Short mmCIF file of N, CA, C and O in Angstrom, two decimals:
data_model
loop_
_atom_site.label_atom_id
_atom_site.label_comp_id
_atom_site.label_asym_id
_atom_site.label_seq_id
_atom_site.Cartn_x
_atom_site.Cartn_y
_atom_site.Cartn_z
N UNK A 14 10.01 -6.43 2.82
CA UNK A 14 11.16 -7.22 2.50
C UNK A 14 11.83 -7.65 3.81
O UNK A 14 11.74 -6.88 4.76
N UNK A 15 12.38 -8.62 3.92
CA UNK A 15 13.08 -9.27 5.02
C UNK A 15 14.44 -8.89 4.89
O UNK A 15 14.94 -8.45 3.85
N UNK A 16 15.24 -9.12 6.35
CA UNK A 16 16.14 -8.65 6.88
C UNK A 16 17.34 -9.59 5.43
O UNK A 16 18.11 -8.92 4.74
N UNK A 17 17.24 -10.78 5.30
CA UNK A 17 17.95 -11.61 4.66
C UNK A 17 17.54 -10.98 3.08
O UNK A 17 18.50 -11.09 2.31
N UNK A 18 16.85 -10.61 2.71
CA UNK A 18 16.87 -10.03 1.16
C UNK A 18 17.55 -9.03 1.08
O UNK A 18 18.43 -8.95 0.22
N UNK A 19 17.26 -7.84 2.14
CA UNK A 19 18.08 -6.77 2.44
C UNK A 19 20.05 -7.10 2.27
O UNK A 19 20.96 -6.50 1.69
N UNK A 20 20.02 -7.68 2.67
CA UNK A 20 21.26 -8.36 3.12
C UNK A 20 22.37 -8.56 1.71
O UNK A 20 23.44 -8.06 1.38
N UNK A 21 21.50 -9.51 1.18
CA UNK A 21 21.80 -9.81 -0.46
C UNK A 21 22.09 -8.70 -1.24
O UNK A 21 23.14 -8.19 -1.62
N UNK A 22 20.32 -8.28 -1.46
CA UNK A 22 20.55 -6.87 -2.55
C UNK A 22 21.56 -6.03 -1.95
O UNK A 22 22.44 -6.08 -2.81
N UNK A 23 22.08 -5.14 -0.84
CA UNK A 23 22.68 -4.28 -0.81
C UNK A 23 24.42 -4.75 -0.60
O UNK A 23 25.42 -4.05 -0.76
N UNK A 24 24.35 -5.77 -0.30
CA UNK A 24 25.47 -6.66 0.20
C UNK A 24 26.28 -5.89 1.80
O UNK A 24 27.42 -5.45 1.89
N UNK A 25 25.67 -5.93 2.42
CA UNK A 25 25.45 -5.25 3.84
C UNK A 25 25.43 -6.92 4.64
O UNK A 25 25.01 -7.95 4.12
N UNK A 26 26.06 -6.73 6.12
CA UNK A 26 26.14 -7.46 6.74
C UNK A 26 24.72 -7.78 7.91
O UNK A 26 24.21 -6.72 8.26
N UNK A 27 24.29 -8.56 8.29
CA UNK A 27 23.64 -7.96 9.42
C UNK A 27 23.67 -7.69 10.57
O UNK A 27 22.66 -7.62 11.27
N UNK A 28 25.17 -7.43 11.05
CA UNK A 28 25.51 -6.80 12.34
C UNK A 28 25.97 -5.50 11.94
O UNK A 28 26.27 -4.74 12.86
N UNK A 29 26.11 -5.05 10.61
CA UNK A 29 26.25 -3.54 9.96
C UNK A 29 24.76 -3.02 10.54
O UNK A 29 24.65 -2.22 11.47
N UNK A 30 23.30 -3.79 9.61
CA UNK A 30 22.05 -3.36 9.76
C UNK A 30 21.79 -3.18 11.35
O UNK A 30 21.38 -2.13 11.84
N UNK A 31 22.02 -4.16 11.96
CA UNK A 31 21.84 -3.79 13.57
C UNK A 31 22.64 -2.63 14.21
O UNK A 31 22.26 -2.17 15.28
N UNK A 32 23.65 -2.19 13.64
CA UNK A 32 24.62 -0.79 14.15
C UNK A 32 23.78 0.29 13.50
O UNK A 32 23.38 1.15 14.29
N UNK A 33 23.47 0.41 12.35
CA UNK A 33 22.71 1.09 11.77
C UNK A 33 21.50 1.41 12.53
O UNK A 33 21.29 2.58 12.85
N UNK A 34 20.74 0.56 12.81
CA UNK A 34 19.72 1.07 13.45
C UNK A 34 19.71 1.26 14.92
O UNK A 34 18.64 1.64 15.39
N UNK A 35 20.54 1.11 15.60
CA UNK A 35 21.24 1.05 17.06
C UNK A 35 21.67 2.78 17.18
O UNK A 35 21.53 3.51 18.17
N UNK A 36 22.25 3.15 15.74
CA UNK A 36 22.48 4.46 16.33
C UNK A 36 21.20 5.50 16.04
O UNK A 36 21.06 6.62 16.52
N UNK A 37 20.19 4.73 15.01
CA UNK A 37 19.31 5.89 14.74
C UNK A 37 19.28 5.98 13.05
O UNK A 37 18.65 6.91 12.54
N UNK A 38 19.94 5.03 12.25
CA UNK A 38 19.76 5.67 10.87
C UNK A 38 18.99 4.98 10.21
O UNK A 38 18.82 5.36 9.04
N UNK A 39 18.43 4.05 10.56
CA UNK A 39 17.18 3.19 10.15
C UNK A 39 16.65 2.62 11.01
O UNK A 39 17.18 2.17 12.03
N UNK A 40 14.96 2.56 10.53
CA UNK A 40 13.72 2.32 11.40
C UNK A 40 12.98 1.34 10.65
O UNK A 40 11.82 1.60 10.31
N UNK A 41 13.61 0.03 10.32
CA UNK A 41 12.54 -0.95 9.83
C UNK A 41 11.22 -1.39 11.02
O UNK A 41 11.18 -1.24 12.24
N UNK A 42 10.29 -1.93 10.13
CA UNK A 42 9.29 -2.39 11.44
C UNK A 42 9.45 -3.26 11.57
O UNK A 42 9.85 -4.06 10.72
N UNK A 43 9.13 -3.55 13.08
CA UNK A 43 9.48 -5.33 13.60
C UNK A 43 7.94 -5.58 13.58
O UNK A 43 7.25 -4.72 14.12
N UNK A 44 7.43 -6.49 13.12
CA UNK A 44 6.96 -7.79 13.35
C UNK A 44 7.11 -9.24 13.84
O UNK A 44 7.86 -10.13 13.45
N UNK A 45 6.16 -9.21 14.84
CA UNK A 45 6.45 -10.78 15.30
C UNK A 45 8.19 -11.11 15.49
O UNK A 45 8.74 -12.18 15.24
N UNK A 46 8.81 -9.94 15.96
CA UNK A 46 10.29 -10.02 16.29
C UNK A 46 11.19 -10.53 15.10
O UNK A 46 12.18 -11.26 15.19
N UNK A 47 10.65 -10.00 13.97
CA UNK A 47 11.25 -9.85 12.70
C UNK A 47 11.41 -8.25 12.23
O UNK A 47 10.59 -7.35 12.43
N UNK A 48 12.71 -8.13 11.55
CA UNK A 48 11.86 -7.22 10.62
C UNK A 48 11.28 -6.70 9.72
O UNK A 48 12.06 -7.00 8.82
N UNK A 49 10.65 -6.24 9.34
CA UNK A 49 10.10 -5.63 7.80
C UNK A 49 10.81 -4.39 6.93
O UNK A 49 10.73 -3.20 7.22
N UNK A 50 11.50 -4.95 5.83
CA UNK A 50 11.68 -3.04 5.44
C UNK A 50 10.83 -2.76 4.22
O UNK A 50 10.46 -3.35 3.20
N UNK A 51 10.67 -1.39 4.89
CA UNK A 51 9.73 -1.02 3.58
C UNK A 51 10.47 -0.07 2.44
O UNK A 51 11.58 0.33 2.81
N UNK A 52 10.16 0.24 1.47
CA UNK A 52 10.99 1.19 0.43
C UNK A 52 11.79 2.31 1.08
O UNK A 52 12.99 2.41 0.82
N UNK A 53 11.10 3.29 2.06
CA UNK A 53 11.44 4.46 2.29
C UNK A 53 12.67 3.46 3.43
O UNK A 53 13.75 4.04 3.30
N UNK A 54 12.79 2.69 4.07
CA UNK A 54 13.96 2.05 4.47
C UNK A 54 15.00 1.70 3.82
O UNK A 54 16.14 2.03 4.13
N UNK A 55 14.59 0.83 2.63
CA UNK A 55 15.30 0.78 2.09
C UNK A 55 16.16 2.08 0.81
O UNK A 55 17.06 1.88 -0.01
N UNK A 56 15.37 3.39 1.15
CA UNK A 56 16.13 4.56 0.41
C UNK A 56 16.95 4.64 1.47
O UNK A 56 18.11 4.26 1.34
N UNK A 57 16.53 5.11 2.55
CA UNK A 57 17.61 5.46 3.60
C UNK A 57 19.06 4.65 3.87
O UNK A 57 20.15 5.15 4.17
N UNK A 58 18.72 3.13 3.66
CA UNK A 58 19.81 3.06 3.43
C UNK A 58 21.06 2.89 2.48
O UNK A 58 22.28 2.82 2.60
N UNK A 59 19.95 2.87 1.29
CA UNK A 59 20.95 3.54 0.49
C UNK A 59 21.66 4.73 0.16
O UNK A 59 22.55 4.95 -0.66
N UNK A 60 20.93 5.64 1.17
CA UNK A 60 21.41 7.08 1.38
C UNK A 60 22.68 6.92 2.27
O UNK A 60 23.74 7.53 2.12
N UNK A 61 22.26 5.56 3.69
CA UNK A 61 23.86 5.70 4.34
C UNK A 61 24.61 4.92 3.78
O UNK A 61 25.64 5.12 4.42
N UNK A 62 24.95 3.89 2.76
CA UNK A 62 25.25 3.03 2.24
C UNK A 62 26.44 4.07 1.21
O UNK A 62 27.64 3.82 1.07
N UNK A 63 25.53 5.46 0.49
CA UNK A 63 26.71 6.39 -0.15
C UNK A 63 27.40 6.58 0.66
O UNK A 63 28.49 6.05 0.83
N UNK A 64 26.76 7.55 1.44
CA UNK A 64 27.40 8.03 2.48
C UNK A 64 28.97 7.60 2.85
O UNK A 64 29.97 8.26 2.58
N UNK A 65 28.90 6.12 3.65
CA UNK A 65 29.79 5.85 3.78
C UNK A 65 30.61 5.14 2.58
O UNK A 65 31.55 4.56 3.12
N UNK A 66 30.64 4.97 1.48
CA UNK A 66 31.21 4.85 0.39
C UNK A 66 32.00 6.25 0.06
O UNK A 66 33.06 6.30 -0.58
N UNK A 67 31.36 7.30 0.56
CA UNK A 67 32.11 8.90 0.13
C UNK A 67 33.09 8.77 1.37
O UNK A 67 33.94 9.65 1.50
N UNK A 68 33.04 7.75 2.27
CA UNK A 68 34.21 8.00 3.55
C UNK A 68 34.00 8.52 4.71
O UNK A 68 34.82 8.48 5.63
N UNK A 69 32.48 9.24 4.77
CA UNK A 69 32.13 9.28 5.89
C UNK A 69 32.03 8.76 7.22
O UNK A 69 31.82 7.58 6.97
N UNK A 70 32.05 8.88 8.71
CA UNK A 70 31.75 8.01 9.41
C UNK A 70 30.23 8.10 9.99
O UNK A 70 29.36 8.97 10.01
N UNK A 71 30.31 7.06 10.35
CA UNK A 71 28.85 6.94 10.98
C UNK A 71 28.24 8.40 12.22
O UNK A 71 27.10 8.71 12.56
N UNK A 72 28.92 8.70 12.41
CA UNK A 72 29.27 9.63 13.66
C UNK A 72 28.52 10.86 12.89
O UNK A 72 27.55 11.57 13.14
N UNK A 73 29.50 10.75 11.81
CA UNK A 73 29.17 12.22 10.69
C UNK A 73 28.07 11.88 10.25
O UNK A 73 27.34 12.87 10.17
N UNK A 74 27.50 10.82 9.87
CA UNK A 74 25.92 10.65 9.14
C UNK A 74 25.09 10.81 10.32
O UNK A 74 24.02 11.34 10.04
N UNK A 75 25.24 10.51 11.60
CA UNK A 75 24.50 10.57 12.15
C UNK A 75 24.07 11.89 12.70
O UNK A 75 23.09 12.13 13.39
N UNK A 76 24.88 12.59 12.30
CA UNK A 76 24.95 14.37 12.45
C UNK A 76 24.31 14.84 11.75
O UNK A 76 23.49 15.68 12.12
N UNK A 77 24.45 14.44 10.34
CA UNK A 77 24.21 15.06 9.07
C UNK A 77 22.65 15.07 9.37
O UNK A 77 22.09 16.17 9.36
N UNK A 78 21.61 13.47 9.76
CA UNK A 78 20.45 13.17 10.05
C UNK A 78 20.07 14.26 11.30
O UNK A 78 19.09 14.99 11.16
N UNK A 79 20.64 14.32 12.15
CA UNK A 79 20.09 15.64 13.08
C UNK A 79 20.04 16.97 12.57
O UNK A 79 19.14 17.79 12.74
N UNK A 80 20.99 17.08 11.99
CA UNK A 80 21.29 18.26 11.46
C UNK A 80 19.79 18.32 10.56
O UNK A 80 19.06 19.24 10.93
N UNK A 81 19.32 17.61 9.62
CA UNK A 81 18.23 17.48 8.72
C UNK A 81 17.11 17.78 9.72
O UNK A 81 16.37 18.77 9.70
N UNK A 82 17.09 16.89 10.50
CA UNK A 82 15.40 16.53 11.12
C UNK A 82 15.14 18.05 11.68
O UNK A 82 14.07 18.63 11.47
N UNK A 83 16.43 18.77 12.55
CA UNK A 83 16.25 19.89 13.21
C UNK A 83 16.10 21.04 12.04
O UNK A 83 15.55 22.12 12.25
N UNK A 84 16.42 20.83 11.32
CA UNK A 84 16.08 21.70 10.04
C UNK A 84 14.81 21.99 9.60
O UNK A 84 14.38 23.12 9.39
N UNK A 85 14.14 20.82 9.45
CA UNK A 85 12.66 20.37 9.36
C UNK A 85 12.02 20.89 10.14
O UNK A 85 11.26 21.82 9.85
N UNK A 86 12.26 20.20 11.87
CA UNK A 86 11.71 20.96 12.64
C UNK A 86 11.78 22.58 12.87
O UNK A 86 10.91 23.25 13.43
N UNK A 87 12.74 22.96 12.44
CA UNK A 87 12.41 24.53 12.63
C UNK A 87 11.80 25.08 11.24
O UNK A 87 11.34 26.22 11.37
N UNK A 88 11.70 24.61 10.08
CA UNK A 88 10.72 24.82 9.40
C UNK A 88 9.23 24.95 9.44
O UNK A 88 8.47 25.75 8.88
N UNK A 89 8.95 23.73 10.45
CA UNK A 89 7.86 23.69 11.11
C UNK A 89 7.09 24.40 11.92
O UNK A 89 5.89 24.55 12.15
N UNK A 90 8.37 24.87 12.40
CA UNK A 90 8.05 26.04 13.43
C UNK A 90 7.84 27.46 12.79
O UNK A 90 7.13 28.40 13.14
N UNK A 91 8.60 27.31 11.86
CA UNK A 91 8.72 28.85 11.33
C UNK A 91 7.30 28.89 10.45
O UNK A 91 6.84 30.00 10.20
N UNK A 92 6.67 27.81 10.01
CA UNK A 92 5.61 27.88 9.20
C UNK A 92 4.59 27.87 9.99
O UNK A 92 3.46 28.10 9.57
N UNK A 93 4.86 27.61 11.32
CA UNK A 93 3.42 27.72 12.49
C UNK A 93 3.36 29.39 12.94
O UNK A 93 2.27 29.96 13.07
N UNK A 94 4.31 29.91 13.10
CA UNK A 94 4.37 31.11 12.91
C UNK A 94 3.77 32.39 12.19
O UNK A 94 3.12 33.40 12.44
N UNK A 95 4.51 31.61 10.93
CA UNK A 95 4.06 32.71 9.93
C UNK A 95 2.44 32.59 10.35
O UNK A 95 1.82 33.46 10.97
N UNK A 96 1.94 31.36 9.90
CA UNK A 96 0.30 31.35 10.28
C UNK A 96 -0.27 32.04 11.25
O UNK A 96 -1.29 32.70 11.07
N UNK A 97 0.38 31.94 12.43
CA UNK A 97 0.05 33.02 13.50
C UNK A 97 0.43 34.31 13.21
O UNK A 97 -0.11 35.19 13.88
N UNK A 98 1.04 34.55 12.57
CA UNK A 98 1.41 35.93 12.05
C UNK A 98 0.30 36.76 10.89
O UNK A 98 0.17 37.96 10.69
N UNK A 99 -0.51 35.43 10.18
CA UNK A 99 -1.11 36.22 9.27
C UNK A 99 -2.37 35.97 9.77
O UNK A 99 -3.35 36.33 9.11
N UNK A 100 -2.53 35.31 11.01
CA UNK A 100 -4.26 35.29 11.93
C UNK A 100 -3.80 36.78 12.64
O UNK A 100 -4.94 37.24 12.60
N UNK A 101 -3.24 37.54 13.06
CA UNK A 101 -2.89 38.25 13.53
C UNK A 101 -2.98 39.33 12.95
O UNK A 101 -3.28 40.33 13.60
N UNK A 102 -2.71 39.43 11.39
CA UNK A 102 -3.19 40.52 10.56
C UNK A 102 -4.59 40.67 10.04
O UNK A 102 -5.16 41.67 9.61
N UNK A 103 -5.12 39.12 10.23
CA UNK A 103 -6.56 39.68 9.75
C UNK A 103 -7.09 39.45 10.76
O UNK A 103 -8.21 39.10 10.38
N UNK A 104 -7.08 39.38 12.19
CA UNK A 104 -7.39 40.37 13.06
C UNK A 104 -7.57 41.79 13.23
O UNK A 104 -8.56 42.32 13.73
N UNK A 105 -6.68 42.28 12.85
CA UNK A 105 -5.69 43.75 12.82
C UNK A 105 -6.95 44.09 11.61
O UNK A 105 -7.52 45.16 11.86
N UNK A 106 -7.36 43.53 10.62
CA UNK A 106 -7.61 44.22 9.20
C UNK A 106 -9.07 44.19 9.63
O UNK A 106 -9.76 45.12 9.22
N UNK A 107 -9.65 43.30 10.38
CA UNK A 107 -10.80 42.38 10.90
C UNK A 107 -11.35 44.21 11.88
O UNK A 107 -12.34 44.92 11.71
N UNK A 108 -10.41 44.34 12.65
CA UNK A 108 -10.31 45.55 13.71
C UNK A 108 -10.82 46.57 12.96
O UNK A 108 -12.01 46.86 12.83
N UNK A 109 -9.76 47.19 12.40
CA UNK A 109 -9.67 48.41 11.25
C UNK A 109 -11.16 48.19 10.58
O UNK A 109 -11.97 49.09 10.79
N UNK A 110 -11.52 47.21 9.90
CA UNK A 110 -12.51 47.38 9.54
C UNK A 110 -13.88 47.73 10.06
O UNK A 110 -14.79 48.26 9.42
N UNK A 111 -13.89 47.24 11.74
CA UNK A 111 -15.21 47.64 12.02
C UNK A 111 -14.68 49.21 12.87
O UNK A 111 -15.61 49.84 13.38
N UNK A 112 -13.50 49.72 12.99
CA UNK A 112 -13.05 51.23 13.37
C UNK A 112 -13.50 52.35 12.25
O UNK A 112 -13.87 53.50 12.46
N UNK A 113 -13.37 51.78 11.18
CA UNK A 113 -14.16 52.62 10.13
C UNK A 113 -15.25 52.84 10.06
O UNK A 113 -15.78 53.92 9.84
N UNK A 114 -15.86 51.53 10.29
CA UNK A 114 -17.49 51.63 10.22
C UNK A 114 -18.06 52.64 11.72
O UNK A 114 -19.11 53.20 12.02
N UNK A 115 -16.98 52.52 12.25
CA UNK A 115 -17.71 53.28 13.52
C UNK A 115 -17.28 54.41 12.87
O UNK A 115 -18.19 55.19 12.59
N UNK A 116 -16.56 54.62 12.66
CA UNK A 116 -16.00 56.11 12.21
C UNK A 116 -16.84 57.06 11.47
O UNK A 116 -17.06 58.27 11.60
N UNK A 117 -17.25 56.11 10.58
CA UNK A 117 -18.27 56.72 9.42
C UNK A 117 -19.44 57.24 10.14
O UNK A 117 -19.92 58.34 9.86
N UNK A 118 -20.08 56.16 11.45
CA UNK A 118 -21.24 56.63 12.16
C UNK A 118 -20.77 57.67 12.46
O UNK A 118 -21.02 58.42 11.52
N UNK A 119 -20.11 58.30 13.35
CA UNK A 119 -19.83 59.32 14.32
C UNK A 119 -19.61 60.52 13.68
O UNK A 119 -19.79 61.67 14.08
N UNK A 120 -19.04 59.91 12.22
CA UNK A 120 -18.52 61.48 11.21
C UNK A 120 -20.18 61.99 10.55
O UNK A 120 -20.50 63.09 10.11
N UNK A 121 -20.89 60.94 10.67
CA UNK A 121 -22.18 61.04 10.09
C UNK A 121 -23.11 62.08 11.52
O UNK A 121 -23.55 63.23 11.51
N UNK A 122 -23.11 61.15 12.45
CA UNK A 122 -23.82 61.70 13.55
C UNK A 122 -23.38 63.36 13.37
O UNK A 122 -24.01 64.30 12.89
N UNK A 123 -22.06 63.29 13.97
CA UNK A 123 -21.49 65.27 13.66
C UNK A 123 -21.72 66.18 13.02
O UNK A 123 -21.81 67.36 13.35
N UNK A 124 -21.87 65.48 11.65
CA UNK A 124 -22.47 66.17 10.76
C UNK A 124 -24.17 66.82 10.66
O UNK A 124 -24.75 67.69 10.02
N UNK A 125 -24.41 66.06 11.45
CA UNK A 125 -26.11 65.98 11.72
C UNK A 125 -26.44 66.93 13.03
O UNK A 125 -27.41 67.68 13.17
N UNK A 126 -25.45 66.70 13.86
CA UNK A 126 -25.52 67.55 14.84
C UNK A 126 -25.12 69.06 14.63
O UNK A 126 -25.55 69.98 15.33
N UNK A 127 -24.21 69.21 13.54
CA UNK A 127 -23.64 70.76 13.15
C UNK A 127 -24.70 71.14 12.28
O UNK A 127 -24.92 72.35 12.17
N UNK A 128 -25.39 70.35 11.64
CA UNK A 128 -26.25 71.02 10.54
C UNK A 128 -27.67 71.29 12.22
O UNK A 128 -27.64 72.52 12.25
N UNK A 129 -28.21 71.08 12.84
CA UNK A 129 -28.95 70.98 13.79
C UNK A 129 -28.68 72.58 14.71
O UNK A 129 -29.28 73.52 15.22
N UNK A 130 -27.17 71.97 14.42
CA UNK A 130 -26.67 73.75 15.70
C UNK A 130 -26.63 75.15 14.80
O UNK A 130 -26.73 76.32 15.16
N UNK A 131 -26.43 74.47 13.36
CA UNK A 131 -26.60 75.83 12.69
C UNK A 131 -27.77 76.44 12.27
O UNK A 131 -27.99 77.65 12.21
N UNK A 132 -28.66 75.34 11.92
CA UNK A 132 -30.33 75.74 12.12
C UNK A 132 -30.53 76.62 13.23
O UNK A 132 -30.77 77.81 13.04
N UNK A 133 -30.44 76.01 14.60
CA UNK A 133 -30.60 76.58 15.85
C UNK A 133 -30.32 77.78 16.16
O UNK A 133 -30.80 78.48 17.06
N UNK A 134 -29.35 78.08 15.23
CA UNK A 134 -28.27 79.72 15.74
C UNK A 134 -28.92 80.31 14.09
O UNK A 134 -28.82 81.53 14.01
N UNK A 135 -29.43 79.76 13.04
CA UNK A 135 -29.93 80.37 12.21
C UNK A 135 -31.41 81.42 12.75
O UNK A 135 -31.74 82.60 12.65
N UNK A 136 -32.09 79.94 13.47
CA UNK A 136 -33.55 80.54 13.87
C UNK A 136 -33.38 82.09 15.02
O UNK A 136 -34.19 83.01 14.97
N UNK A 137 -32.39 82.07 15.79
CA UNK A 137 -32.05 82.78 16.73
C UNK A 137 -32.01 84.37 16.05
O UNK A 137 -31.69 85.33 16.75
#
């Protein structure tokens, strides 16, 4: 959709749309030094469009949007984490598992060796 349809449907100015995206709250694509909006543009600005209808200022939406993205991003983070957290346990389980298997040899070997020493001290 073009800058001039935009304009109409929302009844928005277009030196509003140019402040708008000047500070960061919309990202239409330019083409050929036009721009294009696509749906998810045009939600957003109907998201700042409430916004400032509830009385907000731009200042505050533009907070509110950091406030979000950094939210996200530490979600992101916290979910890269956890993942490293649970490569980390089946490591750990990965470990344990072949500590047993040795375990079992050695409890096996001992056993073989005590039955061997008691023969030995039997024959004696």
């Amino acid at each position: 959709m073009k800058t001039s349809d935009i304009e109409q449907k929302y009844a928005v100015s277009r030196e509003a749309l140019r402040y708008y995206i000047e500070r960061g709250l919309l990202n239409p694509t330019c083409i050929n030094d036009s721009l294009e909006w696509e749906e998810k543009d045009e939600v957003t600005l109907q998201s700042v469009l409430q916004l400032r209808t509830m009385g907000l200022t731009i200042d505050s939406i533009v907070e509110l949007k950091q406030d979000h993205q950094d939210s996200v991003g530490l979600q992101t983070k916290l979910l890269r984490r956890v993942e490293k957290v649970k490569q980390e346990i089946e490591a750990i389980d990965s470990e344990q598992r072949e500590l047993a298997y040795r375990k079992q040899i050695l409890e096996t070997a001992l056993h073989q060796l005590s039955q061997q020493i008691r023969l030995y001290e039997e024959s004696d």
